[in-house]
Short mmCIF file of C-alpha atoms and ligand atoms in Angstrom, two decimals:
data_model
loop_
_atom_site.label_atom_id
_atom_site.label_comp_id
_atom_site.label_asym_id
_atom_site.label_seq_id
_atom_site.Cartn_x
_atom_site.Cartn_y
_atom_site.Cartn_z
CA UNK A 1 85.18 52.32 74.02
CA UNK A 2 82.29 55.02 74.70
CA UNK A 3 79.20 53.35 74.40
CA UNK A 4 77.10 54.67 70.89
CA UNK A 5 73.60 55.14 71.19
CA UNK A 6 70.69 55.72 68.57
CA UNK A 7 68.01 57.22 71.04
CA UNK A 8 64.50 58.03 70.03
CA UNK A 9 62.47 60.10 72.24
CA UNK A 10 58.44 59.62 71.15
CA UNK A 11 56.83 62.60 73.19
CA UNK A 12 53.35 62.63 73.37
CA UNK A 13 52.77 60.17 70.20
CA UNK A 14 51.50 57.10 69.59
CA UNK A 15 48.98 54.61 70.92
CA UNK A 16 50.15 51.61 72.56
CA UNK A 17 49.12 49.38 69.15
CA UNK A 18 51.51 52.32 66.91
CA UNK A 19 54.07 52.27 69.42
CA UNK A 20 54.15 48.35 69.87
CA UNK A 21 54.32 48.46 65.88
CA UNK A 22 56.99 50.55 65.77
CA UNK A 23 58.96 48.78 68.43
CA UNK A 24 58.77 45.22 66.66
CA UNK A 25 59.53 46.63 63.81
CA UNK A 26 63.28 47.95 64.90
CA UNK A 27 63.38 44.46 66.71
CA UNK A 28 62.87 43.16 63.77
CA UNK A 29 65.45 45.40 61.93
CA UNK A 30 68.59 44.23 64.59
CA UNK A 31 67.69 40.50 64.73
CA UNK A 32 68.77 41.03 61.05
CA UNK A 33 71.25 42.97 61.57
CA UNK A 34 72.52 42.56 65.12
CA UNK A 35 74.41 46.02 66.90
CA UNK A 36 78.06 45.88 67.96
CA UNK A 37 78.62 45.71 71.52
CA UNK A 38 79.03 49.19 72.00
CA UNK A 39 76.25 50.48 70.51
CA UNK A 40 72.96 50.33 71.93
CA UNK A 41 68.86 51.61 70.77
CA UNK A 42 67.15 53.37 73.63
CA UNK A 43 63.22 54.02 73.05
CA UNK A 44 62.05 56.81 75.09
CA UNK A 45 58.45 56.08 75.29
CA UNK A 46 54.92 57.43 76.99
CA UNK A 47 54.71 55.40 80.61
CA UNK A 48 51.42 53.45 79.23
CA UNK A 49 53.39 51.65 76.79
CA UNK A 50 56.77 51.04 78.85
CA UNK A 51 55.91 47.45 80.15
CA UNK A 52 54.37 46.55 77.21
CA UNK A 53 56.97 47.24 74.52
CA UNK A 54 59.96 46.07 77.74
CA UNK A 55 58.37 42.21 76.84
CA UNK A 56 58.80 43.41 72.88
CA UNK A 57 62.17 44.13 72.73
CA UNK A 58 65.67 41.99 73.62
CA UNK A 59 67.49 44.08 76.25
CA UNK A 60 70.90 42.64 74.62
CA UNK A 61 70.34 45.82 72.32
CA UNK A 62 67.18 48.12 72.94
CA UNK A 63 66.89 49.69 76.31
CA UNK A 64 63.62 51.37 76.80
CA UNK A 65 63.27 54.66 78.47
CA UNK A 66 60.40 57.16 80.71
CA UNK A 67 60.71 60.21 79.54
CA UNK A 68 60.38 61.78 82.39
CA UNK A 69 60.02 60.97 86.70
CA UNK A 70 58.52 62.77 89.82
CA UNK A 71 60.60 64.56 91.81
CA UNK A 72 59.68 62.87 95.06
CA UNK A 73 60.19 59.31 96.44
CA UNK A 74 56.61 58.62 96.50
CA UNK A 75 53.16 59.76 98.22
CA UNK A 76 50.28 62.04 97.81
CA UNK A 77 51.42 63.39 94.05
CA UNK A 78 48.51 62.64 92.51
CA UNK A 79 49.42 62.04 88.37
CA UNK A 80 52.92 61.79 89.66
CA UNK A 81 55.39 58.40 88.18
CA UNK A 82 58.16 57.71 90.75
CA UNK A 83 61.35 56.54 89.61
CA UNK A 84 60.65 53.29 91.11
CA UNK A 85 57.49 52.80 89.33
CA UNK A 86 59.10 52.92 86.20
CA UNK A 87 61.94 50.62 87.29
CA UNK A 88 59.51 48.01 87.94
CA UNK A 89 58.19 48.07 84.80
CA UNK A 90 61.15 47.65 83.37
CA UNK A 91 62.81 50.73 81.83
CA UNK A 92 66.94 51.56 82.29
CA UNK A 93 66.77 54.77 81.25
CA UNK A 94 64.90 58.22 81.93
CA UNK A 95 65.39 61.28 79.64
CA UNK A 96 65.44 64.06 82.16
CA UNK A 97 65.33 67.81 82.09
CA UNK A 98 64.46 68.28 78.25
CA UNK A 99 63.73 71.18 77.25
CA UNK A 100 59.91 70.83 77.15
CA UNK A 101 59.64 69.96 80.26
CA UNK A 102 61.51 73.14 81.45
CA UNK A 103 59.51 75.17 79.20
CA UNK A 104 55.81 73.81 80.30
CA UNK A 105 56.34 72.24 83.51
CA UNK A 106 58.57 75.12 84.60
CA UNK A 107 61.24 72.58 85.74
CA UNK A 108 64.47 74.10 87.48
CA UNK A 109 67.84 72.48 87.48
CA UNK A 110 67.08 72.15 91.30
CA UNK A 111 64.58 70.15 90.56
CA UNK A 112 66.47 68.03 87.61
CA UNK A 113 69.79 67.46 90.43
CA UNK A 114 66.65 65.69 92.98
CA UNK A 115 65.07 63.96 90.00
CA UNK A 116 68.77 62.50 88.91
CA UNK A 117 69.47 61.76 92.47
CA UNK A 118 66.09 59.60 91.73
CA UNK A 119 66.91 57.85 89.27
CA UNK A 120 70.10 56.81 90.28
CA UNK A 121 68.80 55.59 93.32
CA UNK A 122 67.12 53.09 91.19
CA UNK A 123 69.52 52.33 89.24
CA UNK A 124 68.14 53.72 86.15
CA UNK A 125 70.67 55.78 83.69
CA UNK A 126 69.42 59.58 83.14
CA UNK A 127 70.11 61.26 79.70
CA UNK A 128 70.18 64.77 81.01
CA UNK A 129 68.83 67.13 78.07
CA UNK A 130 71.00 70.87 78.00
CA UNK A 131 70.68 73.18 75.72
CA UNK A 132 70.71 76.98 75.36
CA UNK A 133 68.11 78.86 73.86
CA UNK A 134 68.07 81.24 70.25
CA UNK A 135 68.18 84.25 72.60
CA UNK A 136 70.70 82.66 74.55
CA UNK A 137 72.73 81.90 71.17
CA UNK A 138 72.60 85.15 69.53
CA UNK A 139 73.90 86.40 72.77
CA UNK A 140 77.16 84.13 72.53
CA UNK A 141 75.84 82.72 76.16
CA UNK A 142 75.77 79.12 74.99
CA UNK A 143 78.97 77.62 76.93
CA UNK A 144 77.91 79.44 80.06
CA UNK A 145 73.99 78.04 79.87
CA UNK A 146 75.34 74.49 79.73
CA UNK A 147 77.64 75.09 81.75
CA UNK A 148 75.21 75.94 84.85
CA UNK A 149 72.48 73.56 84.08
CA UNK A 150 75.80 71.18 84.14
CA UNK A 151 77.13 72.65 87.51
CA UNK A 152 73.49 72.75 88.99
CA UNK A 153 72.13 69.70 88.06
CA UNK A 154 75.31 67.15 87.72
CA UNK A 155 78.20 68.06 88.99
CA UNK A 156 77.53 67.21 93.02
CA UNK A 157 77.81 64.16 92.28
CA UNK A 158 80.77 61.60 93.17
CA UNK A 159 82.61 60.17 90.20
CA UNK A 160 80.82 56.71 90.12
CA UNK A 161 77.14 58.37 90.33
CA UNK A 162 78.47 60.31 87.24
CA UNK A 163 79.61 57.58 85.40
CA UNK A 164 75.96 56.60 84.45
CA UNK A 165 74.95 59.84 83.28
CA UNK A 166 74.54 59.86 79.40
CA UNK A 167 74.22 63.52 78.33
CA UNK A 168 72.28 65.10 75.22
CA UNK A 169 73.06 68.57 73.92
CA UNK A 170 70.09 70.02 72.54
CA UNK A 171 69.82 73.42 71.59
CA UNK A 172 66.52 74.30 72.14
CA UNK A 173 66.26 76.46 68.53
CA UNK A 174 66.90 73.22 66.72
CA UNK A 175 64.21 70.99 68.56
CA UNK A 176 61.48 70.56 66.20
CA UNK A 177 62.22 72.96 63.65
CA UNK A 178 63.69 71.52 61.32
CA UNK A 179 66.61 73.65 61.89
CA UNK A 180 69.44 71.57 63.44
CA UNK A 181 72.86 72.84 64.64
CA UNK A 182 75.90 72.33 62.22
CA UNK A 183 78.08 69.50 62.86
CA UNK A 184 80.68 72.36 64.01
CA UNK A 185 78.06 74.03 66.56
CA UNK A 186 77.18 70.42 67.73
CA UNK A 187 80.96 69.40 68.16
CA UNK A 188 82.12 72.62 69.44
CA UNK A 189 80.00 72.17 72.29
CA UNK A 190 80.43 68.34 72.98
CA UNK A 191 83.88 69.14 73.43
CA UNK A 192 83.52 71.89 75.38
CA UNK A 193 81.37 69.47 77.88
CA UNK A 194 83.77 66.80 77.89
CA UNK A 195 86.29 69.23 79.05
CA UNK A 196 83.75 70.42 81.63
CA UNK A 197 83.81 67.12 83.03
CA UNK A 198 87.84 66.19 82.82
CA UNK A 199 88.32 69.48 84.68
CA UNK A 200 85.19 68.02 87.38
CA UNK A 201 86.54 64.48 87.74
CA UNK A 202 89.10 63.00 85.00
CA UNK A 203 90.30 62.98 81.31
CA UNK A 204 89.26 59.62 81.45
CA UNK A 205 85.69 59.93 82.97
CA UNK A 206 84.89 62.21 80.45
CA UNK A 207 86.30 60.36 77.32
CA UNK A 208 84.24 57.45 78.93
CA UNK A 209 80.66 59.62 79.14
CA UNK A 210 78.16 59.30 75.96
CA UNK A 211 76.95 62.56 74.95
CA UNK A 212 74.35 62.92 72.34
CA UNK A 213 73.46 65.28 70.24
CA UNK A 214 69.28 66.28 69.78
CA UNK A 215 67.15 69.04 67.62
CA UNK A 216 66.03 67.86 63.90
CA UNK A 217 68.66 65.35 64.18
CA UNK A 218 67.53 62.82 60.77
CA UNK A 219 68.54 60.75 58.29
CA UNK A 220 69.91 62.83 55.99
CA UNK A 221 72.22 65.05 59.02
CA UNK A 222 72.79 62.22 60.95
CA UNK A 223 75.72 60.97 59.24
CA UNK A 224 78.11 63.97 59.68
CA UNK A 225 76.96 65.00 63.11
CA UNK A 226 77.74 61.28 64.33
CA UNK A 227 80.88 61.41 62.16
CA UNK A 228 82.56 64.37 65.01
CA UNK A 229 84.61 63.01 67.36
CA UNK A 230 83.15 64.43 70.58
CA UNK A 231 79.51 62.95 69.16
CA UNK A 232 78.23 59.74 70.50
CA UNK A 233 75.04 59.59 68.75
CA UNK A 234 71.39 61.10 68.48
CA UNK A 235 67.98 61.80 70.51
CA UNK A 236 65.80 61.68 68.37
CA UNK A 237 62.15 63.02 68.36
CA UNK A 238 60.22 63.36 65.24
CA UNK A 239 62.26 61.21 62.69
CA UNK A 240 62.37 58.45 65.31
CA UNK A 241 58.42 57.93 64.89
CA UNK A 242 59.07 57.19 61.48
CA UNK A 243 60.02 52.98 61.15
CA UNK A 244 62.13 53.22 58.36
CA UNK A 245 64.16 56.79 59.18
CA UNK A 246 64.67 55.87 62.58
CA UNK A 247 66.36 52.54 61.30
CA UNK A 248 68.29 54.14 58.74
CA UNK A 249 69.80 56.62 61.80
CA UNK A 250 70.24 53.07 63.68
CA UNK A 251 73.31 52.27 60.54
CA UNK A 252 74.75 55.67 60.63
CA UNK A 253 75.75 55.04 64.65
P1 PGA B 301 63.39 66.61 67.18
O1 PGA B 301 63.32 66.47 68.76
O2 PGA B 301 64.33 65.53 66.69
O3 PGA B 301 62.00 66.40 66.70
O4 PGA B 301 63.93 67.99 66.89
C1 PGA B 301 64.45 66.14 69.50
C2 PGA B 301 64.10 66.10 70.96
O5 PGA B 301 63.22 66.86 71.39
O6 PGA B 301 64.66 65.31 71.73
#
């Protein structure tokens, strides 16, 4: 069964005292109500608070996340967070190549394929953002941008590498707009990147791969875009800041 995941990506938000707050509290939430087996909480938080909030939370069902890694091994990058850094403090995941940091930070899906490389190096599971843009969507290009930041990014590697990829398709129009895709948009294109990958490796990699669906994902939408069949579950941004919300999102896996 395809793992489920309820994954809440924080940004730039929070102190460490907010963000250690909001991390009890979802503790809190599944010692009450413990997950299934196949469906798991991922925090994607600021570095500052990742070891912190890791001795917070029981691994058994919240993973905690970077939300981003350097692109080099290590060195003279001042500012920079290696992949290994944030191993050792005890993340399992890194969101990689969302959308803001292609916008801002300019990053390239050459750059995304190294930092993957990375993290699997260290053993830490990327969720690799994609996403087209309005333009790109009024256009009709939408298959054909995912597909290349798929291609460019993902697809060199082997089978086994793959197989710890968890993907999130996130338009970029409906990231923080309040404007997210419909439940046909969102499963139109999950489907059309699960067939991406049975053509790359196998029918059965693919139907094994988690791929998540991001942009003004809440409580309210959450329901019916989890309810598709090609839809594993959320990233979250701005209703995951929010205890309660985030928690109600948590049931609807
Ligand atoms: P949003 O952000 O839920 O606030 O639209 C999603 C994301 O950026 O991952």
């Amino acid at each position: 069964m395809r793992t489920r995941i309820a994954a809440g990506n924080w940004k730039m938000n929070t102190t460490l005292q907010d963000g250690i707050e909001l991390a009890k509290a979802i503790q809190q939430f599944i010692n009450n109500f413990p997950l299934e087996s196949h469906k798991r909480v991922v925090l994607g938080i600021p570095f500052t608070h990742i070891y912190p909030i890791v001795q917070e939370v029981d691994y058994k069902h919240i993973s905690v996340a970077a939300q981003n890694c350097a692109k080099w091994e290590k060195g003279a990058y001042t500012g920079e967070v290696s992949a290994e850094m944030i191993r050792s403090v005890g993340a399992h995941y890194i969101i990689i190549g969302h959308s803001e940091r292609r916008q801002y930070f300019h990053e390239t899906n050459e750059d995304l394929k190294t930092k993957v490389e990375l993290c699997l190096k260290q053993s830490l599971r990327p969720i690799f953002c994609v996403g087209e843009k309005l333009d790109e969507r009024e256009q009709n290009k939408q298959f054909e941008v995912v597909e290349k930041q798929l291609q460019e990014s993902l697809f060199h590697l082997d089978a086994e590498h793959f197989s710890h990829i968890v993907i999130a398709y996130e338009p970029v129009w409906a990231i923080g707009t309040g404007k997210n895709a419909t439940p046909q948009q969102a499963q139109e294109m999950h489907m059309f990147i699960r067939q991406l990958i049975a053509k790359r490796y196998s029918p059965t990699l693919a139907n094994n791969i988690t791929i998540l669906y991001g942009g003004s994902c809440n409580a309210q939408n959450a329901a019916l875009l989890f309810s598709q069949p090609d839809i594993d579950g959320g990233l979250i941004g701005g209703a995951s800041l929010k205890t309660n919300e985030f928690i109600e999102i948590i049931k609807l896996l």
